[in-house]
Short mmCIF file of C-alpha atoms in Angstrom, two decimals:
data_model
loop_
_atom_site.label_atom_id
_atom_site.label_comp_id
_atom_site.label_asym_id
_atom_site.label_seq_id
_atom_site.Cartn_x
_atom_site.Cartn_y
_atom_site.Cartn_z
CA MET A 22 -2.00 16.54 -2.59
CA PHE A 23 0.95 15.08 -4.49
CA SER A 24 1.10 11.30 -4.29
CA VAL A 25 3.98 9.23 -5.65
CA ASP A 26 1.65 6.22 -5.95
CA SER A 27 -0.45 8.00 -8.57
CA ILE A 28 0.17 6.70 -12.11
CA VAL A 29 0.00 10.25 -13.50
CA ASN A 30 2.63 11.45 -11.06
CA LYS A 31 4.80 8.41 -11.80
CA PHE A 32 4.74 9.38 -15.49
CA ARG A 33 5.66 12.96 -14.63
CA ILE A 34 8.53 11.89 -12.39
CA SER A 35 9.75 9.47 -15.08
CA TYR A 36 9.82 12.19 -17.75
CA PHE A 37 11.57 14.62 -15.43
CA LEU A 38 14.17 12.06 -14.36
CA PHE A 39 14.75 11.07 -18.00
CA ALA A 40 15.31 14.71 -18.96
CA LEU A 41 17.61 15.18 -15.97
CA LEU A 42 19.58 12.06 -16.92
CA LEU A 43 19.85 13.24 -20.53
CA CYS A 44 21.05 16.68 -19.45
CA THR A 45 23.60 15.10 -17.11
CA THR A 46 24.88 12.96 -19.98
CA PHE A 47 25.25 15.97 -22.29
CA ILE A 48 26.99 18.00 -19.58
CA SER A 49 29.41 15.12 -18.92
CA ILE A 50 30.18 14.81 -22.65
CA PHE A 51 30.68 18.57 -22.93
CA MET A 52 33.00 18.70 -19.93
CA TYR A 53 35.02 15.73 -21.18
CA ALA A 54 35.34 17.26 -24.67
CA GLU A 55 36.30 20.63 -23.17
CA VAL A 56 39.06 19.07 -21.07
CA ARG A 57 40.40 17.01 -23.97
CA ILE A 58 40.45 19.95 -26.40
CA GLU A 59 42.15 22.17 -23.85
CA GLN A 60 44.74 19.48 -23.19
CA GLU A 61 45.52 19.07 -26.87
CA LEU A 62 45.78 22.85 -27.43
CA VAL A 63 48.09 23.27 -24.43
CA LYS A 64 50.17 20.28 -25.48
CA SER A 65 50.62 21.50 -29.06
CA ARG A 66 51.53 24.99 -27.84
CA LEU A 67 54.12 23.69 -25.37
CA LEU A 68 55.69 21.33 -27.91
CA GLN A 69 55.89 24.22 -30.35
CA GLN A 70 57.59 26.34 -27.68
CA LEU A 71 60.07 23.51 -26.87
CA GLU A 72 61.08 23.31 -30.51
CA LEU A 73 61.50 27.10 -30.72
CA SER A 74 63.51 27.24 -27.50
CA GLN A 75 65.83 24.43 -28.56
CA GLY A 76 66.46 26.12 -31.91
CA LYS A 77 67.11 29.47 -30.28
CA GLU A 78 68.97 28.53 -27.07
CA GLY A 79 70.32 25.04 -27.73
CA THR A 80 70.34 22.46 -24.98
CA GLN A 81 69.42 23.99 -21.61
CA PRO A 82 68.27 22.48 -18.31
CA ILE A 83 65.37 24.95 -18.12
CA TYR A 84 63.60 26.94 -20.84
CA THR A 85 61.52 29.92 -19.87
CA ALA A 86 59.10 31.52 -22.29
CA GLU A 87 56.62 34.25 -21.65
CA PRO A 88 53.91 34.15 -20.73
CA GLY A 89 53.70 31.37 -18.13
CA ILE A 90 55.62 28.67 -20.02
CA LYS A 91 58.50 26.84 -18.36
CA ILE A 92 60.14 23.71 -19.73
CA TYR A 93 62.38 21.52 -17.54
CA ALA A 94 64.88 18.90 -18.53
CA TYR A 95 63.73 15.89 -16.51
CA ASP A 96 66.72 15.95 -14.15
CA SER A 97 66.22 19.67 -13.45
CA ALA A 98 62.45 19.47 -12.80
CA PRO A 99 61.01 19.84 -9.29
CA GLU A 100 60.52 16.54 -7.51
CA ARG A 101 56.77 17.14 -7.16
CA LEU A 102 56.38 17.43 -10.92
CA LYS A 103 58.52 14.32 -11.49
CA THR A 104 56.15 12.37 -9.24
CA MET A 105 52.96 13.65 -10.83
CA ALA A 106 53.82 14.10 -14.49
CA THR A 107 52.61 11.65 -17.16
CA GLU A 108 52.41 11.80 -20.95
CA THR A 109 48.86 13.14 -20.64
CA VAL A 110 48.42 16.82 -19.90
CA GLN A 111 47.34 17.22 -16.29
CA GLU A 112 46.04 20.18 -14.36
CA THR A 113 46.57 21.11 -10.74
CA PRO A 114 45.53 24.24 -8.79
CA VAL A 115 48.38 26.50 -7.58
CA THR A 116 48.71 29.83 -5.79
CA VAL A 117 50.86 32.48 -7.48
CA THR A 118 52.27 35.56 -5.78
CA THR A 119 52.17 38.70 -7.94
CA GLU A 120 52.39 42.41 -7.35
CA ALA A 121 48.67 42.54 -6.86
CA GLY A 122 48.90 39.81 -4.24
CA GLN A 123 48.24 36.10 -4.24
CA THR A 124 45.98 34.63 -6.91
CA LYS A 125 44.80 31.11 -7.56
CA THR A 126 45.22 29.62 -11.01
CA ASN A 127 45.89 26.28 -12.72
CA LEU A 128 49.18 24.71 -13.76
CA HIS A 129 49.13 22.45 -16.85
CA PHE A 130 52.01 20.00 -17.20
CA PHE A 131 53.04 16.76 -18.90
CA ILE A 132 56.18 14.72 -19.64
CA TYR A 133 57.58 14.47 -23.16
CA HIS A 134 60.26 12.06 -24.38
CA GLN A 135 62.53 13.30 -27.21
CA ASP A 136 65.26 10.97 -28.41
CA LYS A 137 67.10 9.99 -25.20
CA GLN A 138 66.08 13.12 -23.28
CA SER A 139 62.87 13.68 -21.30
CA TYR A 140 61.25 17.03 -20.60
CA ILE A 141 58.50 18.22 -18.30
CA LEU A 142 56.59 21.03 -19.99
CA THR A 143 54.48 23.37 -17.85
CA TYR A 144 52.05 26.15 -18.57
CA LEU A 145 50.74 28.49 -15.86
CA GLU A 146 47.26 29.55 -16.88
CA ASP A 147 46.70 33.31 -17.03
CA LYS A 148 43.74 34.51 -19.02
CA GLU A 149 45.03 37.98 -19.68
CA ILE A 150 48.31 36.65 -21.08
CA VAL A 151 46.47 33.96 -23.02
CA MET A 152 44.22 36.53 -24.63
CA ALA A 153 47.25 38.47 -25.78
CA ASN A 154 49.63 35.72 -26.84
CA TYR A 155 47.76 32.49 -27.65
CA PRO A 156 45.05 33.18 -30.25
CA VAL A 157 43.95 29.56 -30.52
CA LEU A 158 43.51 29.24 -26.77
CA THR A 159 41.82 32.63 -26.77
CA ILE A 160 39.24 31.46 -29.26
CA PHE A 161 38.79 28.24 -27.33
CA GLU A 162 38.18 30.12 -24.06
CA GLN A 163 35.61 32.32 -25.78
CA LEU A 164 33.86 29.32 -27.32
CA GLU A 165 34.01 27.52 -23.99
CA ASP A 166 32.12 30.36 -22.29
CA ILE A 167 29.58 30.49 -25.11
CA PHE A 168 28.95 26.74 -25.02
CA ALA A 169 28.77 26.73 -21.22
CA ASN A 170 26.08 29.44 -21.23
CA ALA A 171 24.23 27.71 -24.05
CA LEU A 172 24.37 24.44 -22.15
CA ARG A 173 22.91 26.04 -19.02
CA VAL A 174 20.02 27.46 -21.03
CA ALA A 175 19.53 24.10 -22.78
CA VAL A 176 19.37 22.27 -19.44
CA ILE A 177 16.79 24.69 -18.03
CA LEU A 178 14.70 24.54 -21.21
CA SER A 179 14.95 20.73 -21.33
CA LEU A 180 13.68 20.36 -17.78
CA LEU A 181 10.91 22.89 -18.41
CA ILE A 182 9.85 21.15 -21.63
CA ALA A 183 9.98 17.79 -19.88
CA ALA A 184 7.70 19.09 -17.12
CA ILE A 185 5.19 20.55 -19.62
CA PHE A 186 5.30 17.49 -21.90
CA SER A 187 4.90 15.10 -18.97
CA GLN A 188 1.91 17.11 -17.76
CA LEU A 189 0.21 16.88 -21.15
CA SER A 190 1.22 13.36 -22.16
CA SER A 191 0.52 11.78 -18.76
CA LYS A 192 -3.09 12.92 -19.00
CA GLN A 193 -3.42 11.43 -22.48
CA ILE A 194 -1.73 8.18 -21.45
CA THR A 195 -3.85 7.72 -18.34
CA LYS A 196 -7.09 8.91 -19.92
CA PRO A 197 -8.18 5.35 -20.92
CA LEU A 198 -7.50 4.19 -17.36
CA LEU A 199 -9.55 7.07 -15.96
CA ASP A 200 -12.34 6.23 -18.42
CA LEU A 201 -12.19 2.64 -17.23
CA LYS A 202 -12.32 3.78 -13.61
CA ASN A 203 -15.32 6.02 -14.28
CA ALA A 204 -17.06 3.23 -16.19
CA VAL A 205 -16.60 0.82 -13.28
CA GLU A 206 -17.80 3.43 -10.75
CA THR A 207 -20.96 4.17 -12.77
CA ASN A 208 -22.32 0.63 -12.43
CA HIS A 209 -20.49 -0.45 -15.58
CA GLN A 210 -22.91 1.43 -17.87
CA ASN A 211 -20.09 2.67 -20.09
CA LEU A 212 -17.81 -0.35 -19.66
CA THR A 213 -18.96 -2.00 -22.88
CA GLN A 214 -17.78 1.05 -24.82
CA LEU A 215 -14.19 0.25 -23.79
CA THR A 216 -14.20 -3.50 -24.44
CA HIS A 217 -13.55 -3.02 -28.18
CA LEU A 218 -10.26 -1.18 -27.60
CA PRO A 219 -7.24 -3.19 -28.83
CA SER A 220 -4.98 -1.80 -26.09
CA GLU A 221 -4.30 -3.21 -22.64
CA VAL A 222 -7.19 -1.09 -21.35
CA GLY A 223 -9.53 -2.96 -23.69
CA VAL A 224 -8.21 -6.30 -22.42
CA LEU A 225 -8.72 -5.15 -18.83
CA ALA A 226 -12.20 -3.82 -19.64
CA ARG A 227 -13.20 -7.14 -21.20
CA ALA A 228 -11.87 -9.06 -18.20
CA ILE A 229 -13.76 -6.80 -15.77
CA ASP A 230 -16.92 -7.00 -17.86
CA GLU A 231 -16.76 -10.80 -17.95
CA LYS A 232 -16.08 -10.96 -14.21
CA ASN A 233 -18.97 -8.59 -13.50
CA HIS A 234 -21.28 -10.71 -15.63
CA LYS A 235 -20.35 -13.83 -13.66
CA LEU A 236 -20.82 -12.00 -10.36
CA GLU A 237 -24.21 -10.68 -11.44
CA GLN A 238 -25.30 -14.18 -12.38
CA TYR A 239 -24.04 -15.52 -9.07
CA LEU A 240 -25.78 -12.80 -7.05
CA LYS A 241 -28.96 -13.31 -9.02
CA ARG A 242 -28.90 -17.04 -8.28
CA GLU A 243 -28.22 -16.35 -4.60
CA GLN A 244 -31.06 -13.83 -4.36
CA LEU A 245 -33.45 -16.16 -6.17
CA PHE A 246 -32.42 -19.02 -3.89
CA THR A 247 -32.89 -16.92 -0.74
CA GLY A 248 -36.25 -15.64 -1.96
CA ASP A 249 -37.45 -19.07 -3.01
CA VAL A 250 -36.37 -20.71 0.25
CA SER A 251 -38.00 -18.00 2.35
CA HIS A 252 -41.19 -18.25 0.32
CA GLU A 253 -41.34 -22.02 0.56
CA LEU A 254 -40.56 -22.03 4.29
CA ARG A 255 -43.06 -19.39 5.34
CA THR A 256 -46.05 -21.54 4.42
CA PRO A 257 -45.12 -24.56 6.57
CA LEU A 258 -44.01 -22.22 9.38
CA THR A 259 -47.38 -20.50 9.30
CA ILE A 260 -49.09 -23.89 9.42
CA ILE A 261 -46.90 -24.96 12.37
CA MET A 262 -47.67 -21.76 14.31
CA GLY A 263 -51.39 -22.08 13.61
CA ALA A 264 -51.44 -25.73 14.60
CA SER A 265 -49.49 -25.02 17.81
CA GLU A 266 -51.96 -22.29 18.78
CA VAL A 267 -54.89 -24.67 18.22
CA LEU A 268 -53.12 -27.38 20.18
CA ALA A 269 -52.29 -24.97 23.00
CA SER A 270 -55.93 -23.93 23.31
CA GLN A 271 -56.91 -27.58 23.69
CA LEU A 272 -54.22 -28.29 26.29
CA GLN A 273 -54.80 -25.33 28.62
CA ASN A 274 -55.33 -27.66 31.56
CA ASN A 275 -52.12 -29.63 30.90
CA SER A 276 -49.21 -27.38 31.87
CA ARG A 277 -46.57 -29.93 30.90
CA LEU A 278 -47.85 -30.37 27.36
CA SER A 279 -48.60 -26.63 27.02
CA GLU A 280 -44.93 -25.98 27.59
CA PHE A 281 -44.08 -28.05 24.51
CA THR A 282 -46.69 -26.33 22.36
CA ASN A 283 -45.32 -22.94 23.41
CA ARG A 284 -41.83 -24.14 22.54
CA ILE A 285 -43.03 -25.21 19.08
CA SER A 286 -44.77 -21.88 18.51
CA ASN A 287 -41.80 -19.81 19.70
CA THR A 288 -39.34 -21.80 17.58
CA ALA A 289 -41.50 -21.31 14.50
CA LYS A 290 -41.64 -17.55 15.16
CA GLU A 291 -37.88 -17.40 15.67
CA THR A 292 -37.31 -19.29 12.43
CA SER A 293 -39.56 -16.82 10.61
CA GLU A 294 -37.55 -13.94 12.06
CA ILE A 295 -34.29 -15.60 11.00
CA ILE A 296 -35.60 -15.93 7.44
CA THR A 297 -36.51 -12.23 7.47
CA ALA A 298 -33.01 -11.33 8.71
CA LEU A 299 -31.35 -13.45 6.03
CA LEU A 300 -33.47 -11.75 3.38
CA LEU A 301 -32.33 -8.39 4.71
CA LEU A 302 -28.69 -9.51 4.45
CA SER A 303 -29.23 -10.34 0.79
CA ARG A 304 -30.16 -6.71 0.06
CA ALA A 305 -27.70 -3.88 -0.52
CA PRO A 306 -27.02 -2.02 2.78
CA GLU A 307 -27.96 1.36 1.30
CA LYS A 308 -31.42 0.02 0.37
CA LEU A 309 -32.28 -0.97 3.94
CA ASP A 310 -34.28 1.29 6.19
CA ALA A 311 -32.81 1.78 9.66
CA PRO A 312 -35.46 2.62 12.24
CA GLN A 313 -34.56 3.55 15.79
CA THR A 314 -34.36 0.28 17.70
CA SER A 315 -34.07 -0.20 21.46
CA ILE A 316 -30.88 -2.12 22.20
CA ASN A 317 -31.98 -2.77 25.78
CA SER A 318 -35.23 -4.40 24.67
CA ILE A 319 -33.48 -6.65 22.17
CA ALA A 320 -30.88 -7.72 24.75
CA LEU A 321 -33.47 -8.50 27.43
CA ALA A 322 -35.67 -10.40 24.97
CA GLU A 323 -32.75 -12.52 23.74
CA VAL A 324 -31.60 -13.34 27.28
CA GLU A 325 -35.16 -14.36 28.15
CA ARG A 326 -35.54 -16.41 24.96
CA LEU A 327 -32.32 -18.34 25.59
CA GLN A 328 -32.92 -19.03 29.28
CA TYR A 329 -33.69 -22.68 28.47
CA LEU A 330 -29.94 -23.19 27.85
CA LEU A 331 -29.26 -22.43 31.54
CA ARG A 332 -31.71 -24.90 33.09
CA HIS A 333 -29.02 -27.37 34.15
CA LYS A 334 -26.20 -24.89 34.81
CA THR A 335 -25.14 -22.79 37.78
CA LEU A 336 -24.88 -19.74 35.58
CA ILE A 337 -26.24 -16.22 36.09
CA CYS A 338 -26.88 -13.76 33.29
CA THR A 339 -27.10 -10.01 33.90
CA VAL A 340 -27.97 -7.17 31.52
CA CYS A 341 -26.33 -3.87 32.57
CA ALA A 342 -27.32 -0.51 31.11
CA GLU A 343 -27.36 2.91 32.77
CA THR A 344 -30.14 4.18 30.50
CA GLU A 345 -32.13 3.26 27.41
CA TYR A 346 -29.89 3.05 24.34
CA VAL A 347 -31.10 3.07 20.76
CA ALA A 348 -29.46 2.54 17.38
CA ASN A 349 -30.60 3.05 13.80
CA VAL A 350 -30.74 -0.57 12.68
CA ARG A 351 -33.20 -3.20 11.56
CA PRO A 352 -34.26 -5.05 14.75
CA GLU A 353 -34.13 -8.43 12.97
CA LEU A 354 -30.41 -7.99 12.26
CA LEU A 355 -29.54 -6.77 15.74
CA LYS A 356 -31.56 -9.60 17.26
CA MET A 357 -29.73 -12.22 15.20
CA ALA A 358 -26.26 -10.77 15.92
CA LEU A 359 -26.74 -10.24 19.66
CA GLY A 360 -28.67 -13.51 20.03
CA ASN A 361 -25.81 -15.52 18.52
CA LEU A 362 -23.26 -13.96 20.90
CA ILE A 363 -25.46 -14.58 23.97
CA LYS A 364 -26.23 -18.12 22.81
CA ASN A 365 -22.51 -18.91 22.42
CA ALA A 366 -21.80 -17.49 25.87
CA PHE A 367 -24.57 -19.66 27.40
CA GLN A 368 -23.49 -22.81 25.55
CA TYR A 369 -19.77 -22.62 26.28
CA THR A 370 -19.99 -21.50 29.94
CA ASP A 371 -20.93 -24.06 32.58
CA GLU A 372 -20.71 -21.90 35.71
CA GLY A 373 -20.07 -18.32 36.74
CA GLU A 374 -21.83 -15.48 34.96
CA VAL A 375 -22.56 -13.89 31.62
CA ILE A 376 -22.80 -10.11 31.54
CA VAL A 377 -24.40 -8.16 28.70
CA ARG A 378 -23.28 -4.56 29.11
CA ILE A 379 -24.63 -1.70 26.98
CA ASP A 380 -23.21 1.81 26.79
CA ALA A 381 -23.19 4.73 24.36
CA GLU A 382 -20.75 3.18 21.90
CA LYS A 383 -20.76 -0.60 22.27
CA ILE A 384 -22.52 -3.75 23.42
CA THR A 385 -20.32 -6.29 25.21
CA VAL A 386 -21.06 -9.92 26.03
CA THR A 387 -18.67 -11.24 28.70
CA ASP A 388 -18.59 -14.84 29.93
CA THR A 389 -16.52 -16.87 32.40
CA GLY A 390 -16.11 -19.96 30.22
CA LEU A 391 -12.85 -21.56 29.14
CA GLY A 392 -12.35 -18.95 26.43
CA ILE A 393 -10.87 -19.28 22.97
CA PRO A 394 -7.21 -20.35 22.56
CA GLU A 395 -4.73 -18.70 20.23
CA ALA A 396 -4.97 -21.56 17.74
CA MET A 397 -8.60 -20.66 17.14
CA MET A 398 -8.07 -16.95 16.48
CA PRO A 399 -7.26 -17.14 12.74
CA LEU A 400 -10.41 -19.28 12.30
CA LEU A 401 -12.66 -17.36 14.69
CA TYR A 402 -15.05 -16.00 12.06
CA GLU A 403 -14.69 -18.83 9.55
CA ARG A 404 -17.80 -20.75 8.57
CA PHE A 405 -18.32 -24.23 10.04
CA GLU A 406 -15.50 -23.84 12.61
CA ARG A 407 -16.66 -25.11 16.02
CA LEU A 408 -15.15 -25.46 19.46
CA ASP A 409 -16.28 -29.07 19.81
CA GLN A 410 -14.82 -30.35 16.55
CA GLN A 411 -12.72 -33.46 17.11
CA ARG A 412 -9.01 -33.64 16.25
CA GLN A 413 -9.45 -33.32 12.52
CA ARG A 414 -7.12 -30.44 11.73
CA ALA A 415 -3.53 -31.51 11.21
CA ASP A 416 -2.34 -27.90 11.28
CA LEU A 417 -3.40 -27.41 14.93
CA PRO A 418 -1.79 -28.99 18.03
CA THR A 419 -2.97 -32.53 18.75
CA ASN A 420 -3.30 -31.80 22.46
CA LEU A 421 -6.38 -29.72 21.65
CA SER A 422 -9.44 -31.93 21.63
CA SER A 423 -11.16 -29.79 19.03
CA GLY A 424 -8.01 -28.42 17.53
CA LEU A 425 -9.30 -25.22 19.12
CA VAL A 426 -9.47 -25.66 22.91
CA SER A 427 -7.68 -27.52 25.68
CA ASP A 428 -8.22 -31.12 26.75
CA ASP A 429 -10.86 -29.91 29.21
CA TYR A 430 -13.17 -29.79 26.20
CA ALA A 431 -12.56 -33.41 25.19
CA GLY A 432 -15.91 -34.87 24.22
CA TYR A 433 -17.63 -31.50 24.80
CA LYS A 434 -20.63 -31.40 22.45
CA VAL A 435 -22.76 -28.38 21.62
CA GLU A 436 -25.57 -28.20 19.12
CA GLY A 437 -24.85 -25.98 16.13
CA THR A 438 -23.26 -25.73 12.73
CA GLY A 439 -20.36 -23.35 13.36
CA LEU A 440 -22.05 -20.50 11.47
CA GLY A 441 -22.93 -18.24 14.44
CA LEU A 442 -19.87 -15.96 14.58
CA SER A 443 -19.60 -15.99 10.79
CA ILE A 444 -23.15 -14.67 10.52
CA VAL A 445 -22.52 -12.07 13.24
CA GLN A 446 -19.44 -10.83 11.40
CA ARG A 447 -21.40 -10.66 8.16
CA ILE A 448 -24.14 -8.63 9.86
CA MET A 449 -21.51 -6.26 11.31
CA ALA A 450 -20.01 -5.68 7.85
CA HIS A 451 -23.49 -5.19 6.39
CA MET A 452 -24.33 -2.48 8.94
CA ASP A 453 -20.81 -0.96 8.89
CA TRP A 454 -20.40 -1.83 12.58
CA GLN A 455 -17.42 -3.54 14.20
CA LEU A 456 -17.09 -6.81 16.10
CA THR A 457 -14.06 -7.44 18.35
CA HIS A 458 -12.94 -10.25 20.65
CA GLN A 459 -10.82 -10.06 23.77
CA ALA A 460 -9.73 -12.85 26.10
CA ASN A 461 -10.46 -12.19 29.78
CA THR A 462 -7.56 -12.41 32.22
CA SER A 463 -9.65 -14.52 34.63
CA GLY A 464 -10.91 -16.80 31.86
CA GLY A 465 -13.63 -16.58 29.29
CA SER A 466 -14.16 -14.17 26.43
CA THR A 467 -15.56 -10.72 25.76
CA PHE A 468 -17.19 -9.94 22.42
CA SER A 469 -17.89 -6.27 21.70
CA ILE A 470 -20.20 -4.78 19.08
CA TYR A 471 -19.31 -1.16 18.29
CA TYR A 472 -22.41 0.43 16.83
CA LYS A 473 -23.23 3.76 15.20
#
């Protein structure tokens, strides 16, 4: 499909337009030269005829010479010619009645000043008479036709040559860019072969190569950091889980203390799962396996895990699903994404209900909290942005206690770092899913995860 945005096509259009402009210039010059030559030939012929007529007939108000020449003394000329005539030969279309009927031709005329007398000299163009009586004009008419035909052929050939040349040259001009594109697409294996070029492509190749090297170093440091942190954290987490199990076995008869040991054990397991999910996010998406995972099970488990957030609230949570839904995704990633959305809904809703609804195309988490104001929307998925931040942002209205919500949230404190939605968005991008937000008309928010 032809695209004007393509560099190759831009080159082709440029060549074609240049050829068209050049042809237009030549045609304009030819037409101007043709008119000027014709004017000079007509003028010289009419002046010659005026001299002959004066020598033959003396002073007359009107001189008539065949074919088509008529010379008027200025006072005897038609008023229309007096109005239009100048010292430059002009041409106007006229209709002439002959025996064969009416024909359209051109009338050439100009004004000529001789001593104290002025004349208007006219010539009615008639090719047949011209051919017989005016040899110079006859030759000019013949040459005019020849040059006109030659010019038409030259224009067609110029445009054709421009099209062919643009086709060939555009490929040669854009070849280095295509090589650079292919080198970048093939994991930069051939990029170093272009960095030595002295052209702009070489400069661009060197810049890309240097940028890629910096990115590779950055990604390597990030991967090493993630791997090192996960490795160093797993050992103490394992010790914590083991110690909590031992402690739980010794406190079986003390239900109150057993609750704390279970909390310690569950938190350690959740932290281990979070580390696993973060390690998965550090891998390329195409290198991750995607087993069939039950969405219903993950949703129910996360609601159950986060029930402790509802102990002092009049809040009901419901999971709605008509059947069992599955998705090809790592369960650790889905657990982290859905868990963050449910946790936010529990934390920022004091009363009412939270509904987790699952269908064939999306997972929605709807709450009846105060919702998210418009001022928060541009920062919704930014890292470290929280609803309970104090008035620290000068670019948001001061009547918002957090810069993000209304005064009803003044002093409202929730544990967290402001990374939840940012992590969810990152997981969505990693899995090529989509996260959307919609404000509820009755208050609260609805977050939707569109999965594949």
